[in-house]
Amino acid sequence: MLGGTYVALIAAMVLADIFYISPSHLGKALASREIRYAIQLSLVTCTITAALSLLVAIPLGYLLARGNFRGKALVDAIIDIPIVLPPLVIGLSLLILFQLKLGGQSLESWLTRMGFPVTYRVPAVILAQFAVCGAFAVRTMRVSFEQINPRSEQVALTLGCSQAQAFWRVTLPEARRGVLTAATLAWARALGEFGPILVFAGATRMRTEVLSTSVFLELSVGSIETAVAVSLLMIVAAIIVLALLRFFAAENLFHRGRP
Amino acid sequence: MIRVEQLNVRAGAFSLHNVSFEIVAGEYAVLMGRTGSGKTTLLETICGLRRAVAGRISLNGRDVTERSPGERGIGYVPQDRALFLTMTVRENLGFGLRVRGDEVSAIQARVENLAASLGITPLLDRKPHALSGGEAQRVALGRALALAPGVLCLDEPLSGLDDDTRGEMHSLLRAIHAQTRATILHVTHHIADAQQLATKLLRLQDGGVREEPAPLK
């Protein structure tokens, strides 16, 4: 009964959004240059974040699943930090890290001199998303590697593979559903990220505005209909991503049985 | 030939001390022992999947103690078969040959030959999840035999099979032994396997290996 109430609450929230606006509000939002820029930036940054998350999640997830090294518990605990910390704190920590002066100059001023400024720019959006989403991707990949029989890799070694060949030829293909799940999850998390982006990248229109920031900016000027329209766009994107996630998870379950 | 001298292995809290034994080239040795006695640990160490703390392992007169698993020339069949799940039976059988860089036509010929001798030709395009226990076991054996290894290490290869399939597998293993003349080390805790297959019987007990008279068939 209590469970049913919760499901009803979620469904009611989405329905309320749908009924609050008319198709014309949605059309108006989509016609806005700023919103179109935010959609575009969201799609680009979420995709880059998902790719970066996979890049760290595959080796790190594998190491945590299979490795037995000194400091493993510490690495494991550090990866939990972005998951448990309030998002605003992650943004603030990133800001402090880039502005902290060491040896007379900050990381940001050094990067600016190198021609790659980060803070309050698009790279800050990606880094803010990545700081959170990477952790979720690592967790997903770790579980995925843990479900794979390590003996397959051992057999590959006896058949002449190096450790790297065994990983690329046997383990990674078996983890492909996990890779897709981790990428999808990272993408979806990145789409919903707001706190760290607001603090580290700002909310400048036509510059660092992503969809979550659009909702905030529209609300702050009292344009509730546009805020709800943008929210609906995010809900649709999230539903598509969740459907893909379910599909990959179901496939994983189906293929789990071993001969 | 497999020669193990004064081998010491540690696996967590478990350890094997000063294990020594020899299996003459072409023999079918069955290693028995209770669950948890270290049979798999010993087999993994011979295959190079676990480091020896001390001692020496020689295969056909060659010291392989510090060699990588792939350099040892051992065909290994683990207890759970561990077939490559994303590959077809054909790809599983040809895996070692592909890693070695053999030509496609040679791989194809070898795979078809192996499949025919193991009776799995109709299964070549199936994925492992569509195989029965006995079929999966034949594929695992074929994959290990593809590189024509001089030594075969089989870890409980008949576990989880029904009596009829077990009988068929006994015949198949005898045929493989007769055909390849490979030195075989077969780990089991079923005396029937030893009775059917062993030309030499070894028992792992209290961290050491001792030879016992081969059981009567």
Coordinates of C-alpha atoms in Angstrom, one line a residue:
Chain A
M1 CA 0.0 0.0 0.0
L2 CA 2.8 2.4 1.0
G3 CA 4.8 1.3 -2.1
G4 CA 1.7 2.0 -4.3
T5 CA 1.4 5.5 -2.8
Y6 CA 5.0 6.2 -3.8
V7 CA 4.5 5.0 -7.3
A8 CA 1.3 7.1 -7.5
L9 CA 3.2 10.2 -6.2
I10 CA 5.9 9.9 -9.0
A11 CA 3.2 9.3 -11.7
A12 CA 1.2 12.3 -10.3
M13 CA 4.2 14.6 -10.4
V14 CA 4.8 13.8 -14.1
L15 CA 1.1 14.1 -14.9
A16 CA 0.9 17.4 -13.1
D17 CA 3.7 18.7 -15.3
I18 CA 2.0 17.5 -18.4
F19 CA -1.3 19.0 -17.6
Y20 CA 0.1 22.3 -16.3
I21 CA 1.3 23.4 -19.7
S22 CA -0.2 23.4 -23.2
P23 CA 1.6 22.3 -26.4
S24 CA 2.0 26.0 -27.2
H25 CA 4.2 26.4 -24.1
L26 CA 6.3 23.5 -25.2
G27 CA 6.6 25.0 -28.7
K28 CA 7.5 28.4 -27.3
A29 CA 10.3 26.8 -25.2
L30 CA 11.6 24.9 -28.2
A31 CA 11.5 28.1 -30.3
S32 CA 13.7 29.9 -27.7
R33 CA 17.3 30.4 -28.9
E34 CA 18.5 30.0 -25.3
I35 CA 16.6 26.8 -24.7
R36 CA 17.8 25.3 -28.0
Y37 CA 21.4 26.2 -27.0
A38 CA 20.8 24.5 -23.6
I39 CA 19.4 21.4 -25.3
Q40 CA 22.4 21.3 -27.6
L41 CA 24.9 21.9 -24.8
S42 CA 23.2 19.3 -22.6
L43 CA 23.4 16.6 -25.3
V44 CA 27.1 17.4 -26.1
T45 CA 28.3 17.6 -22.5
C46 CA 26.3 14.6 -21.3
T47 CA 27.8 12.5 -24.2
I48 CA 31.4 13.7 -23.4
T49 CA 30.8 13.0 -19.7
A50 CA 29.5 9.5 -20.4
A51 CA 32.6 8.8 -22.6
L52 CA 35.0 10.2 -20.0
S53 CA 33.2 8.2 -17.2
L54 CA 33.6 5.0 -19.2
L55 CA 37.3 5.8 -19.8
V56 CA 38.0 5.8 -16.0
A57 CA 35.2 3.3 -15.0
I58 CA 36.5 0.4 -17.1
P59 CA 40.0 0.2 -15.7
L60 CA 39.0 1.3 -12.2
G61 CA 36.0 -1.0 -12.0
Y62 CA 38.1 -3.9 -13.2
L63 CA 40.9 -3.2 -10.7
L64 CA 38.3 -3.0 -7.9
A65 CA 36.6 -6.2 -9.0
R66 CA 39.6 -8.3 -9.7
G67 CA 42.6 -6.6 -8.0
N68 CA 43.9 -7.3 -4.6
F69 CA 46.2 -4.4 -3.7
R70 CA 47.2 -2.3 -0.8
G71 CA 44.9 0.7 -0.3
K72 CA 42.0 -1.0 -2.2
A73 CA 39.6 -0.1 0.7
L74 CA 40.7 3.5 0.6
V75 CA 40.3 3.8 -3.2
D76 CA 36.8 2.2 -2.8
A77 CA 35.9 4.8 -0.1
I78 CA 37.2 7.7 -2.2
I79 CA 35.0 6.7 -5.1
D80 CA 32.0 6.8 -2.8
I81 CA 32.6 10.5 -1.9
P82 CA 30.9 12.0 -5.0
I83 CA 28.0 9.7 -4.4
V84 CA 27.4 10.7 -0.8
L85 CA 28.5 14.4 -0.9
P86 CA 25.8 17.0 -1.5
P87 CA 26.2 18.1 -5.2
L88 CA 26.7 21.8 -4.2
V89 CA 29.7 20.7 -2.1
I90 CA 31.3 19.0 -5.1
G91 CA 30.9 22.2 -7.2
L92 CA 32.4 24.3 -4.4
S93 CA 35.3 21.8 -4.0
L94 CA 36.0 22.0 -7.7
L95 CA 35.9 25.8 -7.6
I96 CA 38.3 25.9 -4.6
L97 CA 40.6 23.3 -6.3
F98 CA 40.9 25.4 -9.5
Q99 CA 41.3 28.7 -7.6
L100 CA 43.7 27.5 -4.8
K101 CA 47.1 29.1 -5.2
L102 CA 50.1 26.8 -5.0
G103 CA 53.5 28.2 -5.6
G104 CA 52.1 31.6 -6.5
Q105 CA 49.6 30.5 -9.1
S106 CA 46.3 28.7 -9.3
L107 CA 45.4 25.7 -11.5
E108 CA 42.9 27.9 -13.3
S109 CA 45.4 30.7 -14.0
W110 CA 47.9 28.1 -15.3
L111 CA 45.3 26.5 -17.6
T112 CA 44.2 30.0 -18.8
R113 CA 47.8 30.7 -19.7
M114 CA 47.9 27.4 -21.6
G115 CA 44.9 28.6 -23.6
F116 CA 42.4 26.3 -21.9
P117 CA 40.3 28.2 -19.3
V118 CA 37.9 26.0 -17.4
T119 CA 36.0 27.7 -14.6
Y120 CA 32.6 29.3 -15.7
R121 CA 33.0 27.8 -19.1
V122 CA 31.8 24.7 -21.0
P123 CA 34.8 22.5 -19.7
A124 CA 33.6 23.3 -16.2
V125 CA 30.1 21.9 -17.1
I126 CA 31.7 18.7 -18.2
L127 CA 34.1 18.4 -15.3
A128 CA 31.2 19.1 -12.8
Q129 CA 29.1 16.4 -14.4
F130 CA 32.1 14.0 -14.7
A131 CA 33.0 14.5 -11.0
V132 CA 29.7 12.9 -10.0
C133 CA 28.9 10.6 -12.9
G134 CA 32.3 8.9 -13.0
A135 CA 31.6 7.4 -9.5
F136 CA 28.3 5.9 -10.7
A137 CA 30.0 4.5 -13.8
V138 CA 32.8 3.0 -11.7
R139 CA 30.3 1.3 -9.4
T140 CA 28.4 -0.1 -12.3
M141 CA 31.5 -1.5 -14.0
R142 CA 32.8 -3.0 -10.8
V143 CA 29.5 -4.9 -10.3
S144 CA 29.6 -5.9 -14.0
F145 CA 33.2 -7.3 -13.8
E146 CA 32.3 -9.1 -10.5
Q147 CA 29.6 -11.0 -12.3
I148 CA 32.0 -12.2 -15.0
N149 CA 33.7 -15.6 -14.4
P150 CA 37.4 -14.8 -13.9
R151 CA 38.2 -18.3 -15.1
S152 CA 37.4 -17.4 -18.7
E153 CA 40.3 -14.9 -18.5
Q154 CA 42.6 -17.6 -16.9
V155 CA 41.8 -20.0 -19.7
A156 CA 42.6 -17.3 -22.2
L157 CA 46.0 -16.9 -20.5
T158 CA 46.7 -20.6 -20.9
L159 CA 45.8 -20.3 -24.6
G160 CA 48.6 -17.8 -25.2
C161 CA 47.0 -14.4 -24.4
S162 CA 48.8 -11.7 -22.4
Q163 CA 46.9 -10.2 -19.5
A164 CA 45.9 -7.3 -21.8
Q165 CA 44.8 -9.5 -24.7
A166 CA 42.7 -11.7 -22.3
F167 CA 41.0 -8.5 -21.1
W168 CA 40.3 -7.1 -24.5
R169 CA 39.4 -10.4 -26.2
V170 CA 37.4 -12.1 -23.4
T171 CA 36.5 -10.0 -20.4
L172 CA 35.5 -6.7 -22.0
P173 CA 33.2 -8.3 -24.6
E174 CA 31.5 -10.2 -21.8
A175 CA 31.1 -6.9 -19.9
R176 CA 29.6 -5.1 -22.9
R177 CA 26.2 -4.8 -21.4
G178 CA 27.8 -3.4 -18.2
V179 CA 29.6 -0.9 -20.4
L180 CA 26.4 0.2 -22.0
T181 CA 24.6 0.4 -18.7
A182 CA 27.4 2.4 -17.1
A183 CA 27.4 4.8 -20.1
T184 CA 23.6 5.2 -20.0
L185 CA 23.6 5.8 -16.3
A186 CA 26.4 8.3 -16.5
W187 CA 24.6 10.1 -19.3
A188 CA 21.3 10.2 -17.4
R189 CA 23.0 11.4 -14.2
A190 CA 24.9 14.1 -16.2
L191 CA 21.6 15.3 -17.6
G192 CA 20.1 15.8 -14.2
E193 CA 23.2 17.4 -12.6
F194 CA 22.6 20.9 -11.4
G195 CA 24.3 21.9 -8.1
P196 CA 28.0 21.4 -9.1
I197 CA 27.4 23.1 -12.6
L198 CA 25.8 26.1 -11.0
V199 CA 28.7 26.6 -8.6
F200 CA 31.6 25.7 -10.9
A201 CA 30.3 26.7 -14.3
G202 CA 27.8 29.3 -13.5
A203 CA 24.4 29.8 -15.2
T204 CA 25.3 32.2 -18.1
R205 CA 22.8 32.1 -21.0
M206 CA 24.2 31.0 -24.3
R207 CA 27.4 30.0 -22.6
T208 CA 27.1 27.5 -19.7
E209 CA 23.4 26.9 -19.7
V210 CA 22.3 23.3 -19.7
L211 CA 18.7 22.1 -19.4
S212 CA 18.9 21.8 -15.6
T213 CA 20.1 25.4 -15.4
S214 CA 17.4 26.5 -17.8
V215 CA 14.7 25.2 -15.3
F216 CA 16.4 27.3 -12.6
L217 CA 16.8 30.4 -14.7
E218 CA 13.2 30.3 -16.0
L219 CA 11.9 29.8 -12.4
S220 CA 14.0 32.7 -11.1
V221 CA 12.4 35.1 -13.6
G222 CA 8.9 33.7 -12.8
S223 CA 8.4 31.9 -16.2
I224 CA 7.0 28.8 -14.6
E225 CA 5.4 27.5 -17.8
T226 CA 8.7 27.5 -19.7
A227 CA 10.4 25.9 -16.7
V228 CA 7.8 23.1 -16.7
A229 CA 8.2 22.7 -20.5
V230 CA 12.0 22.3 -20.1
S231 CA 11.4 19.9 -17.2
L232 CA 9.1 17.8 -19.5
L233 CA 11.8 17.7 -22.1
M234 CA 14.2 16.3 -19.4
I235 CA 11.6 13.8 -18.3
V236 CA 11.2 12.5 -21.9
A237 CA 15.0 12.2 -22.2
A238 CA 15.2 10.5 -18.8
I239 CA 12.4 8.0 -19.7
I240 CA 14.2 7.1 -23.0
V241 CA 17.5 6.6 -21.1
L242 CA 15.8 4.5 -18.4
A243 CA 14.1 2.3 -21.0
L244 CA 17.5 1.7 -22.6
L245 CA 18.9 0.9 -19.1
R246 CA 16.1 -1.6 -18.4
F247 CA 16.7 -3.2 -21.7
F248 CA 20.4 -3.7 -21.1
A249 CA 19.8 -4.9 -17.5
A250 CA 17.2 -7.5 -18.8
E251 CA 19.7 -8.7 -21.4
N252 CA 22.3 -9.0 -18.7
L253 CA 20.1 -11.2 -16.6
F254 CA 19.2 -13.3 -19.6
H255 CA 22.8 -14.0 -20.4
R256 CA 24.0 -14.6 -16.9
G257 CA 23.6 -18.4 -16.8
R258 CA 26.8 -20.2 -17.5
P259 CA 27.4 -23.5 -19.2
Chain B
M1 CA 55.9 -35.4 -18.4
I2 CA 55.0 -33.4 -15.3
R3 CA 57.5 -33.1 -12.5
V4 CA 56.7 -31.1 -9.4
E5 CA 59.5 -30.7 -6.8
Q6 CA 59.3 -29.3 -3.3
L7 CA 56.4 -27.1 -4.3
N8 CA 55.1 -24.5 -1.8
V9 CA 52.0 -22.6 -2.6
R10 CA 50.0 -20.2 -0.5
A11 CA 46.4 -19.3 -1.2
G12 CA 45.1 -17.0 1.5
A13 CA 45.1 -19.0 4.8
F14 CA 45.5 -22.3 2.9
S15 CA 48.9 -23.6 1.9
L16 CA 50.6 -26.6 0.3
H17 CA 54.0 -27.6 1.6
N18 CA 56.9 -29.4 -0.2
V19 CA 54.6 -31.2 -2.7
S20 CA 56.6 -33.5 -5.0
F21 CA 55.4 -36.0 -7.6
E22 CA 56.1 -37.0 -11.2
I23 CA 53.9 -38.1 -14.0
V24 CA 55.7 -39.9 -16.8
A25 CA 55.0 -38.7 -20.4
G26 CA 51.8 -40.1 -21.8
E27 CA 50.4 -41.2 -18.4
Y28 CA 46.8 -40.5 -17.4
A29 CA 47.1 -39.4 -13.8
V30 CA 44.1 -38.9 -11.6
L31 CA 44.6 -36.7 -8.6
M32 CA 42.1 -37.3 -5.8
G33 CA 41.5 -35.6 -2.5
R34 CA 38.8 -34.3 -0.3
T35 CA 37.0 -31.0 -1.1
G36 CA 39.3 -28.2 0.1
S37 CA 42.4 -30.3 0.1
G38 CA 44.0 -28.0 -2.5
K39 CA 43.6 -29.9 -5.7
T40 CA 42.5 -26.9 -7.7
T41 CA 45.2 -24.7 -6.2
L42 CA 47.8 -27.3 -7.2
L43 CA 46.4 -27.5 -10.7
E44 CA 46.3 -23.7 -11.1
T45 CA 50.0 -23.5 -10.0
I46 CA 51.0 -26.1 -12.6
C47 CA 49.2 -24.1 -15.2
G48 CA 50.9 -20.9 -14.1
L49 CA 47.8 -19.2 -12.9
R50 CA 49.1 -19.0 -9.3
R51 CA 52.6 -18.2 -8.2
A52 CA 54.7 -20.8 -6.3
V53 CA 56.3 -19.6 -3.2
A54 CA 59.1 -22.1 -3.6
G55 CA 59.8 -25.3 -5.6
R56 CA 60.1 -26.2 -9.2
I57 CA 57.6 -27.3 -11.9
S58 CA 59.0 -29.0 -15.1
L59 CA 57.0 -30.0 -18.1
N60 CA 58.5 -32.5 -20.6
G61 CA 62.0 -31.7 -19.2
R62 CA 61.6 -27.9 -19.3
D63 CA 61.6 -25.8 -16.1
V64 CA 58.4 -23.7 -16.4
T65 CA 58.2 -22.4 -12.8
E66 CA 58.7 -18.8 -13.9
R67 CA 57.0 -19.1 -17.3
S68 CA 53.7 -17.4 -18.1
P69 CA 50.6 -19.7 -18.5
G70 CA 50.7 -19.3 -22.3
E71 CA 54.3 -20.4 -22.5
R72 CA 53.8 -23.7 -20.7
G73 CA 52.0 -25.5 -23.4
I74 CA 49.2 -26.8 -21.2
G75 CA 45.6 -27.4 -22.2
Y76 CA 43.5 -26.4 -19.2
V77 CA 39.8 -27.3 -18.6
P78 CA 38.5 -25.6 -15.4
Q79 CA 35.8 -27.1 -13.3
D80 CA 33.1 -24.7 -14.5
R81 CA 34.3 -25.0 -18.1
A82 CA 34.5 -21.2 -18.4
L83 CA 33.6 -21.1 -22.1
F84 CA 33.8 -17.6 -23.7
L85 CA 30.2 -16.5 -23.5
T86 CA 30.2 -14.0 -26.3
M87 CA 31.8 -16.4 -28.8
T88 CA 30.2 -19.3 -30.7
V89 CA 31.5 -22.8 -30.2
R90 CA 33.5 -22.4 -33.4
E91 CA 35.1 -19.3 -32.0
N92 CA 35.8 -20.9 -28.7
L93 CA 37.6 -23.9 -30.4
G94 CA 39.6 -21.6 -32.6
F95 CA 40.5 -19.0 -29.9
G96 CA 44.0 -20.3 -29.1
L97 CA 44.8 -20.7 -32.8
R98 CA 43.7 -17.1 -33.5
V99 CA 45.8 -15.8 -30.6
R100 CA 48.8 -17.7 -32.0
G101 CA 48.2 -16.0 -35.4
D102 CA 47.4 -19.1 -37.5
E103 CA 46.0 -18.6 -40.9
V104 CA 42.2 -18.6 -41.2
S105 CA 42.1 -21.6 -43.4
A106 CA 44.3 -23.6 -41.0
I107 CA 42.1 -22.5 -38.1
Q108 CA 39.0 -23.6 -40.0
A109 CA 40.4 -27.0 -40.8
R110 CA 41.6 -27.6 -37.2
V111 CA 38.3 -26.5 -35.7
E112 CA 36.3 -28.8 -38.0
N113 CA 38.6 -31.7 -37.3
L114 CA 38.3 -31.1 -33.6
A115 CA 34.5 -30.8 -33.7
A116 CA 34.2 -34.0 -35.7
S117 CA 36.4 -36.0 -33.2
L118 CA 34.4 -34.6 -30.3
G119 CA 31.0 -35.1 -31.9
I120 CA 30.1 -31.4 -31.7
T121 CA 30.0 -30.4 -35.4
P122 CA 26.2 -29.6 -35.3
L123 CA 26.9 -27.2 -32.4
L124 CA 29.6 -25.1 -34.1
D125 CA 27.4 -22.0 -34.5
R126 CA 25.8 -22.1 -31.1
K127 CA 26.6 -19.9 -28.2
P128 CA 27.6 -21.5 -24.9
H129 CA 24.3 -20.6 -23.1
A130 CA 22.5 -22.9 -25.6
L131 CA 24.6 -26.0 -24.7
S132 CA 23.9 -28.8 -22.2
G133 CA 26.5 -29.7 -19.6
G134 CA 27.9 -32.5 -21.6
E135 CA 28.1 -30.5 -24.8
A136 CA 29.8 -27.6 -22.9
Q137 CA 32.3 -30.0 -21.5
R138 CA 33.2 -31.3 -25.0
V139 CA 33.7 -27.7 -26.2
A140 CA 35.9 -26.9 -23.2
L141 CA 38.0 -30.0 -24.0
G142 CA 38.2 -29.1 -27.7
R143 CA 39.3 -25.6 -26.9
A144 CA 42.1 -27.0 -24.6
L145 CA 43.1 -29.5 -27.3
A146 CA 43.2 -27.0 -30.2
L147 CA 46.9 -26.1 -29.7
A148 CA 47.8 -29.8 -29.4
P149 CA 49.3 -29.4 -26.0
G150 CA 51.7 -32.0 -24.6
V151 CA 50.0 -31.7 -21.1
L152 CA 46.3 -31.6 -20.3
C153 CA 45.1 -30.3 -16.9
L154 CA 41.5 -31.2 -16.2
D155 CA 39.8 -29.8 -13.1
E156 CA 36.8 -31.9 -12.2
P157 CA 35.8 -32.2 -15.9
L158 CA 32.9 -34.5 -15.2
S159 CA 31.2 -32.6 -12.4
G160 CA 27.6 -31.9 -12.7
L161 CA 27.0 -34.5 -15.4
D162 CA 24.4 -37.3 -15.2
D163 CA 25.6 -41.0 -15.1
D164 CA 25.0 -41.6 -18.9
T165 CA 26.9 -38.5 -19.9
R166 CA 29.6 -39.4 -17.5
G167 CA 30.0 -42.8 -19.1
E168 CA 30.2 -41.1 -22.6
M169 CA 32.8 -38.7 -21.3
H170 CA 34.9 -41.5 -19.9
S171 CA 35.0 -43.1 -23.3
L172 CA 35.8 -39.7 -24.9
L173 CA 38.6 -39.0 -22.5
R174 CA 40.1 -42.4 -23.1
A175 CA 39.9 -41.8 -26.9
I176 CA 41.6 -38.4 -26.5
H177 CA 44.3 -39.9 -24.4
A178 CA 44.9 -42.7 -26.9
Q179 CA 44.9 -40.3 -29.8
T180 CA 47.0 -37.5 -28.5
R181 CA 49.3 -39.4 -26.1
A182 CA 49.3 -36.2 -24.0
T183 CA 50.3 -36.4 -20.3
I184 CA 47.0 -35.9 -18.5
L185 CA 46.5 -34.7 -14.9
H186 CA 42.8 -35.1 -14.0
V187 CA 41.5 -33.8 -10.7
T188 CA 38.4 -35.4 -9.2
H189 CA 36.9 -36.7 -6.0
H190 CA 35.0 -39.5 -7.8
I191 CA 36.7 -42.9 -7.5
A192 CA 34.7 -44.1 -10.6
D193 CA 36.7 -41.6 -12.7
A194 CA 40.0 -43.0 -11.4
Q195 CA 38.7 -46.6 -12.0
Q196 CA 37.8 -45.8 -15.6
L197 CA 40.7 -43.6 -16.6
A198 CA 43.7 -43.6 -14.4
T199 CA 47.0 -45.3 -15.2
K200 CA 48.4 -43.5 -12.2
L201 CA 46.6 -42.5 -9.0
L202 CA 47.7 -39.6 -6.8
R203 CA 46.1 -38.5 -3.6
L204 CA 46.4 -35.0 -2.1
Q205 CA 46.1 -35.2 1.7
D206 CA 47.3 -33.0 4.5
G207 CA 49.1 -30.6 2.1
G208 CA 51.1 -33.4 0.4
V209 CA 50.8 -35.7 -2.6
R210 CA 51.3 -39.5 -2.4
E211 CA 51.0 -42.2 -5.0
E212 CA 48.5 -45.0 -4.6
P213 CA 48.1 -48.2 -6.5
A214 CA 46.0 -47.6 -9.7
P215 CA 42.4 -48.7 -8.9
L216 CA 41.0 -51.8 -10.6
K217 CA 38.6 -51.2 -13.5

